[in-house]
Amino acid sequence: MVIKVVGDIVSENATHQPDAVALRLADSSLTWTELDARAASVASSLAAAGVGSGDRVGLIDKNGFEYFELLFGCARLGAVLVAVNWRLAAPEMAYILNDAEAKVVVVHHEFGTYLADFRGDLAHANHIVVIGEPGKDQSYEAWLEATPGDVPTVRPDPDDVAFQLYTSGTTGNPKGALLSHNALIALLDVATSWGMEYDSVNLGAMPLFHIGGSGWTLFGMAMGAETVLLREADPGVLLQFINDHRITHAFLVPAVLQFLQLMPLEGIDLSSMKLIAYGASPITEEVLIGSMEMFDCDFMQVYGLTETTGAVTMLPPDDHRAEPEKRAKLLRAAGKAMPGIELRIVNTDILDGIDMSNPPALPDGEVGEIWIKSPANMVGYWKLPDPSREALPGGNWFRSGDAGYLDDGYLFLHDRVKDMIISGGENVYPAEIENALMKHECVADCAVIGVPSDRWGETPKAMVVCAPGTSPEENEIIEHCRTLLARFKCPSSVDFVDAIPRNPTGKVLKKDLRAPFWEGRDRAVN
């Protein structure tokens, strides 16, 4: 198959394997021919609603066929699908739809109450379509049936925007990252090394509004694989899906891998699994090794961001199988840069006056900000020229906002630069403390934040979820850390909590955890 733009994924497969299953969800399925036809109907319906090249179409739904029908339908017109995080509150949904200037908004009836809340706030939508029970709006199926017939299609330029994915929004308002057709296609050659083929069965469990969900499923579809969708990542249902559909490939975030290890396995056959890719948030060694033992298949770590169209590094299965002494180090790495991608670790304290197109790199082992040069880097942020220039200095490097270092080509992540704690003049990275905490048998989950200290400026505070049936003391947890870390890195206090707040991709909402401790201060540093 020859794939040059996103729309080619469905049209090429419809030509080469028309009757093969493209998508499966519960008891329903679509062949490539059926998906291609429904995408054409969507394009006709969108055109009748006034959508043309460059226009945005909003979608609020969990994982379903409609995402792909709309994505490929938009591609036929040169339009752009904006899938909204369905876990947001109604005002946040309205913000994204208005920011994207979505002309048509498609909402699953499950989110009808949200629609009722933000309907009056939509500034650009001239048509609302509801999947399922429509109420007073037009149903999705009726909308497609009213298709006026074929419309001229627009073949986009590979440099045109294919996706507009909104960043997590853990700080400030979410920003719409503009990802081109070229960006996705640039990564397809790498996807071939993941072993997905025509007879593969790929699990789409991660939310499609996130690059980890949409990118992973589209890579599989581009390889001709069947995609089995899970509406949301329920650990018990996920294991049953692997058993029932003989899943071969999956991308899962560490939080899901952690919960899967708590699920009963009686009657579950996981032997079909060939590869599990993981990423999107840090993973502890205990969770990773436990997952490898549970699934007994290849594991591959990927690191990337929305703004890089997903993965930029890969820790391949061979490194996961290295001899014990070497493996212990490698499993803490995010892998090496994928072909065509360059990484640099940059000291952000000395940016004034340097050539941003060729920033000086820190030596191996020194921690700095991770900068990424990649053909899959975003075009910029939607209608935000200043943040775009700041994120893409020199026009070719993307500033990740993540702290890390390189060692013999391997990237080791420390934490988000913004999450770094400066205690007594020393830089403290929460991820390092969290790894130490997770080695305690009484710790089921944890997060570390910086809190104000009159003596040190900031000190680390551990938020700990206790393992069932345990009740450790604060001093016990702190003393445990002191056996593994330098004293200045150890938490000065521990709060025991029922759960650690995370966004849908598994990232800890540290802004929410920090907020009570920094209330009333001008800034969240001390």
PDB file of N, CA and C in Angstrom, residues 160-202:
ATOM      1  N   ASP A 160      -0.622  19.808   4.924  1.00  0.00           N
ATOM      2  CA  ASP A 160      -1.837  20.328   5.555  1.00  0.00           C
ATOM      3  C   ASP A 160      -2.076  19.659   6.907  1.00  0.00           C
ATOM      4  N   VAL A 161      -2.849  20.330   7.741  1.00  0.00           N
ATOM      5  CA  VAL A 161      -3.167  19.789   9.064  1.00  0.00           C
ATOM      6  C   VAL A 161      -4.134  18.618   8.927  1.00  0.00           C
ATOM      7  N   ALA A 162      -3.818  17.517   9.581  1.00  0.00           N
ATOM      8  CA  ALA A 162      -4.680  16.335   9.576  1.00  0.00           C
ATOM      9  C   ALA A 162      -5.419  16.187  10.896  1.00  0.00           C
ATOM     10  N   PHE A 163      -4.769  16.574  11.986  1.00  0.00           N
ATOM     11  CA  PHE A 163      -5.339  16.434  13.326  1.00  0.00           C
ATOM     12  C   PHE A 163      -5.195  17.746  14.079  1.00  0.00           C
ATOM     13  N   GLN A 164      -6.142  17.995  14.951  1.00  0.00           N
ATOM     14  CA  GLN A 164      -5.987  19.067  15.929  1.00  0.00           C
ATOM     15  C   GLN A 164      -6.291  18.441  17.286  1.00  0.00           C
ATOM     16  N   LEU A 165      -5.233  18.076  17.990  1.00  0.00           N
ATOM     17  CA  LEU A 165      -5.363  17.411  19.278  1.00  0.00           C
ATOM     18  C   LEU A 165      -5.012  18.397  20.385  1.00  0.00           C
ATOM     19  N   TYR A 166      -5.842  18.444  21.393  1.00  0.00           N
ATOM     20  CA  TYR A 166      -5.629  19.407  22.471  1.00  0.00           C
ATOM     21  C   TYR A 166      -4.776  18.796  23.571  1.00  0.00           C
ATOM     22  N   THR A 167      -3.825  19.607  24.033  1.00  0.00           N
ATOM     23  CA  THR A 167      -2.937  19.171  25.101  1.00  0.00           C
ATOM     24  C   THR A 167      -3.741  18.942  26.369  1.00  0.00           C
ATOM     25  N   SER A 168      -3.136  18.236  27.314  1.00  0.00           N
ATOM     26  CA  SER A 168      -3.857  17.799  28.514  1.00  0.00           C
ATOM     27  C   SER A 168      -4.486  18.942  29.294  1.00  0.00           C
ATOM     28  N   GLY A 169      -3.876  20.115  29.249  1.00  0.00           N
ATOM     29  CA  GLY A 169      -4.446  21.236  29.980  1.00  0.00           C
ATOM     30  C   GLY A 169      -4.217  21.146  31.476  1.00  0.00           C
ATOM     31  N   THR A 170      -3.098  20.512  31.876  1.00  0.00           N
ATOM     32  CA  THR A 170      -2.813  20.446  33.310  1.00  0.00           C
ATOM     33  C   THR A 170      -2.381  21.813  33.843  1.00  0.00           C
ATOM     34  N   THR A 171      -1.977  22.718  32.975  1.00  0.00           N
ATOM     35  CA  THR A 171      -1.702  24.098  33.368  1.00  0.00           C
ATOM     36  C   THR A 171      -2.342  25.003  32.328  1.00  0.00           C
ATOM     37  N   GLY A 172      -3.149  25.960  32.782  1.00  0.00           N
ATOM     38  CA  GLY A 172      -3.768  26.901  31.871  1.00  0.00           C
ATOM     39  C   GLY A 172      -4.781  26.239  30.962  1.00  0.00           C
ATOM     40  N   ASN A 173      -5.206  26.974  29.924  1.00  0.00           N
ATOM     41  CA  ASN A 173      -6.161  26.429  28.961  1.00  0.00           C
ATOM     42  C   ASN A 173      -5.471  25.457  28.022  1.00  0.00           C
ATOM     43  N   PRO A 174      -6.168  24.406  27.583  1.00  0.00           N
ATOM     44  CA  PRO A 174      -5.567  23.481  26.615  1.00  0.00           C
ATOM     45  C   PRO A 174      -5.295  24.189  25.299  1.00  0.00           C
ATOM     46  N   LYS A 175      -4.241  23.720  24.614  1.00  0.00           N
ATOM     47  CA  LYS A 175      -3.835  24.299  23.335  1.00  0.00           C
ATOM     48  C   LYS A 175      -4.023  23.253  22.247  1.00  0.00           C
ATOM     49  N   GLY A 176      -4.478  23.699  21.078  1.00  0.00           N
ATOM     50  CA  GLY A 176      -4.697  22.790  19.960  1.00  0.00           C
ATOM     51  C   GLY A 176      -3.426  22.591  19.158  1.00  0.00           C
ATOM     52  N   ALA A 177      -2.816  21.408  19.298  1.00  0.00           N
ATOM     53  CA  ALA A 177      -1.604  21.100  18.545  1.00  0.00           C
ATOM     54  C   ALA A 177      -1.982  20.701  17.121  1.00  0.00           C
ATOM     55  N   LEU A 178      -1.340  21.321  16.143  1.00  0.00           N
ATOM     56  CA  LEU A 178      -1.639  21.094  14.737  1.00  0.00           C
ATOM     57  C   LEU A 178      -0.662  20.077  14.169  1.00  0.00           C
ATOM     58  N   LEU A 179      -1.192  18.908  13.804  1.00  0.00           N
ATOM     59  CA  LEU A 179      -0.368  17.812  13.309  1.00  0.00           C
ATOM     60  C   LEU A 179      -0.690  17.560  11.840  1.00  0.00           C
ATOM     61  N   SER A 180       0.315  17.527  11.007  1.00  0.00           N
ATOM     62  CA  SER A 180       0.118  17.400   9.562  1.00  0.00           C
ATOM     63  C   SER A 180      -0.001  15.934   9.141  1.00  0.00           C
ATOM     64  N   HIS A 181      -0.465  15.736   7.902  1.00  0.00           N
ATOM     65  CA  HIS A 181      -0.465  14.398   7.312  1.00  0.00           C
ATOM     66  C   HIS A 181       0.953  13.845   7.280  1.00  0.00           C
ATOM     67  N   ASN A 182       1.906  14.696   6.898  1.00  0.00           N
ATOM     68  CA  ASN A 182       3.310  14.275   6.842  1.00  0.00           C
ATOM     69  C   ASN A 182       3.797  13.753   8.185  1.00  0.00           C
ATOM     70  N   ALA A 183       3.328  14.398   9.267  1.00  0.00           N
ATOM     71  CA  ALA A 183       3.799  14.013  10.599  1.00  0.00           C
ATOM     72  C   ALA A 183       3.457  12.561  10.903  1.00  0.00           C
ATOM     73  N   LEU A 184       2.225  12.172  10.611  1.00  0.00           N
ATOM     74  CA  LEU A 184       1.827  10.791  10.867  1.00  0.00           C
ATOM     75  C   LEU A 184       2.546   9.834   9.916  1.00  0.00           C
ATOM     76  N   ILE A 185       2.588  10.182   8.641  1.00  0.00           N
ATOM     77  CA  ILE A 185       3.186   9.291   7.646  1.00  0.00           C
ATOM     78  C   ILE A 185       4.674   9.095   7.930  1.00  0.00           C
ATOM     79  N   ALA A 186       5.328  10.133   8.482  1.00  0.00           N
ATOM     80  CA  ALA A 186       6.757  10.035   8.787  1.00  0.00           C
ATOM     81  C   ALA A 186       7.052   8.937   9.796  1.00  0.00           C
ATOM     82  N   LEU A 187       6.069   8.599  10.626  1.00  0.00           N
ATOM     83  CA  LEU A 187       6.273   7.588  11.659  1.00  0.00           C
ATOM     84  C   LEU A 187       5.861   6.185  11.213  1.00  0.00           C
ATOM     85  N   LEU A 188       5.225   6.062  10.047  1.00  0.00           N
ATOM     86  CA  LEU A 188       4.722   4.752   9.627  1.00  0.00           C
ATOM     87  C   LEU A 188       5.841   3.754   9.363  1.00  0.00           C
ATOM     88  N   ASP A 189       6.967   4.233   8.841  1.00  0.00           N
ATOM     89  CA  ASP A 189       8.077   3.317   8.589  1.00  0.00           C
ATOM     90  C   ASP A 189       8.558   2.670   9.884  1.00  0.00           C
ATOM     91  N   VAL A 190       8.528   3.435  10.960  1.00  0.00           N
ATOM     92  CA  VAL A 190       8.941   2.892  12.251  1.00  0.00           C
ATOM     93  C   VAL A 190       7.932   1.862  12.730  1.00  0.00           C
ATOM     94  N   ALA A 191       6.648   2.115  12.461  1.00  0.00           N
ATOM     95  CA  ALA A 191       5.594   1.209  12.927  1.00  0.00           C
ATOM     96  C   ALA A 191       5.748  -0.181  12.330  1.00  0.00           C
ATOM     97  N   THR A 192       6.372  -0.285  11.160  1.00  0.00           N
ATOM     98  CA  THR A 192       6.561  -1.602  10.565  1.00  0.00           C
ATOM     99  C   THR A 192       7.440  -2.490  11.438  1.00  0.00           C
ATOM    100  N   SER A 193       8.321  -1.876  12.220  1.00  0.00           N
ATOM    101  CA  SER A 193       9.199  -2.671  13.092  1.00  0.00           C
ATOM    102  C   SER A 193       8.456  -3.206  14.311  1.00  0.00           C
ATOM    103  N   TRP A 194       7.215  -2.778  14.484  1.00  0.00           N
ATOM    104  CA  TRP A 194       6.434  -3.252  15.630  1.00  0.00           C
ATOM    105  C   TRP A 194       5.699  -4.555  15.324  1.00  0.00           C
ATOM    106  N   GLY A 195       5.853  -5.039  14.105  1.00  0.00           N
ATOM    107  CA  GLY A 195       5.335  -6.359  13.774  1.00  0.00           C
ATOM    108  C   GLY A 195       3.857  -6.420  13.462  1.00  0.00           C
ATOM    109  N   MET A 196       3.201  -5.280  13.257  1.00  0.00           N
ATOM    110  CA  MET A 196       1.778  -5.313  12.897  1.00  0.00           C
ATOM    111  C   MET A 196       1.632  -5.545  11.395  1.00  0.00           C
ATOM    112  N   GLU A 197       0.775  -6.523  11.052  1.00  0.00           N
ATOM    113  CA  GLU A 197       0.570  -6.910   9.666  1.00  0.00           C
ATOM    114  C   GLU A 197      -0.921  -7.110   9.408  1.00  0.00           C
ATOM    115  N   TYR A 198      -1.256  -7.618   8.203  1.00  0.00           N
ATOM    116  CA  TYR A 198      -2.656  -7.816   7.815  1.00  0.00           C
ATOM    117  C   TYR A 198      -3.395  -8.745   8.780  1.00  0.00           C
ATOM    118  N   ASP A 199      -2.676  -9.742   9.329  1.00  0.00           N
ATOM    119  CA  ASP A 199      -3.356 -10.701  10.202  1.00  0.00           C
ATOM    120  C   ASP A 199      -3.231 -10.349  11.682  1.00  0.00           C
ATOM    121  N   SER A 200      -2.712  -9.159  11.992  1.00  0.00           N
ATOM    122  CA  SER A 200      -2.606  -8.729  13.392  1.00  0.00           C
ATOM    123  C   SER A 200      -3.966  -8.240  13.892  1.00  0.00           C
ATOM    124  N   VAL A 201      -4.148  -8.311  15.209  1.00  0.00           N
ATOM    125  CA  VAL A 201      -5.367  -7.791  15.850  1.00  0.00           C
ATOM    126  C   VAL A 201      -4.907  -6.798  16.907  1.00  0.00           C
ATOM    127  N   ASN A 202      -5.176  -5.537  16.655  1.00  0.00           N
ATOM    128  CA  ASN A 202      -4.650  -4.450  17.463  1.00  0.00           C
ATOM    129  C   ASN A 202      -5.733  -3.921  18.401  1.00  0.00           C
TER     130      ASN A 202
END
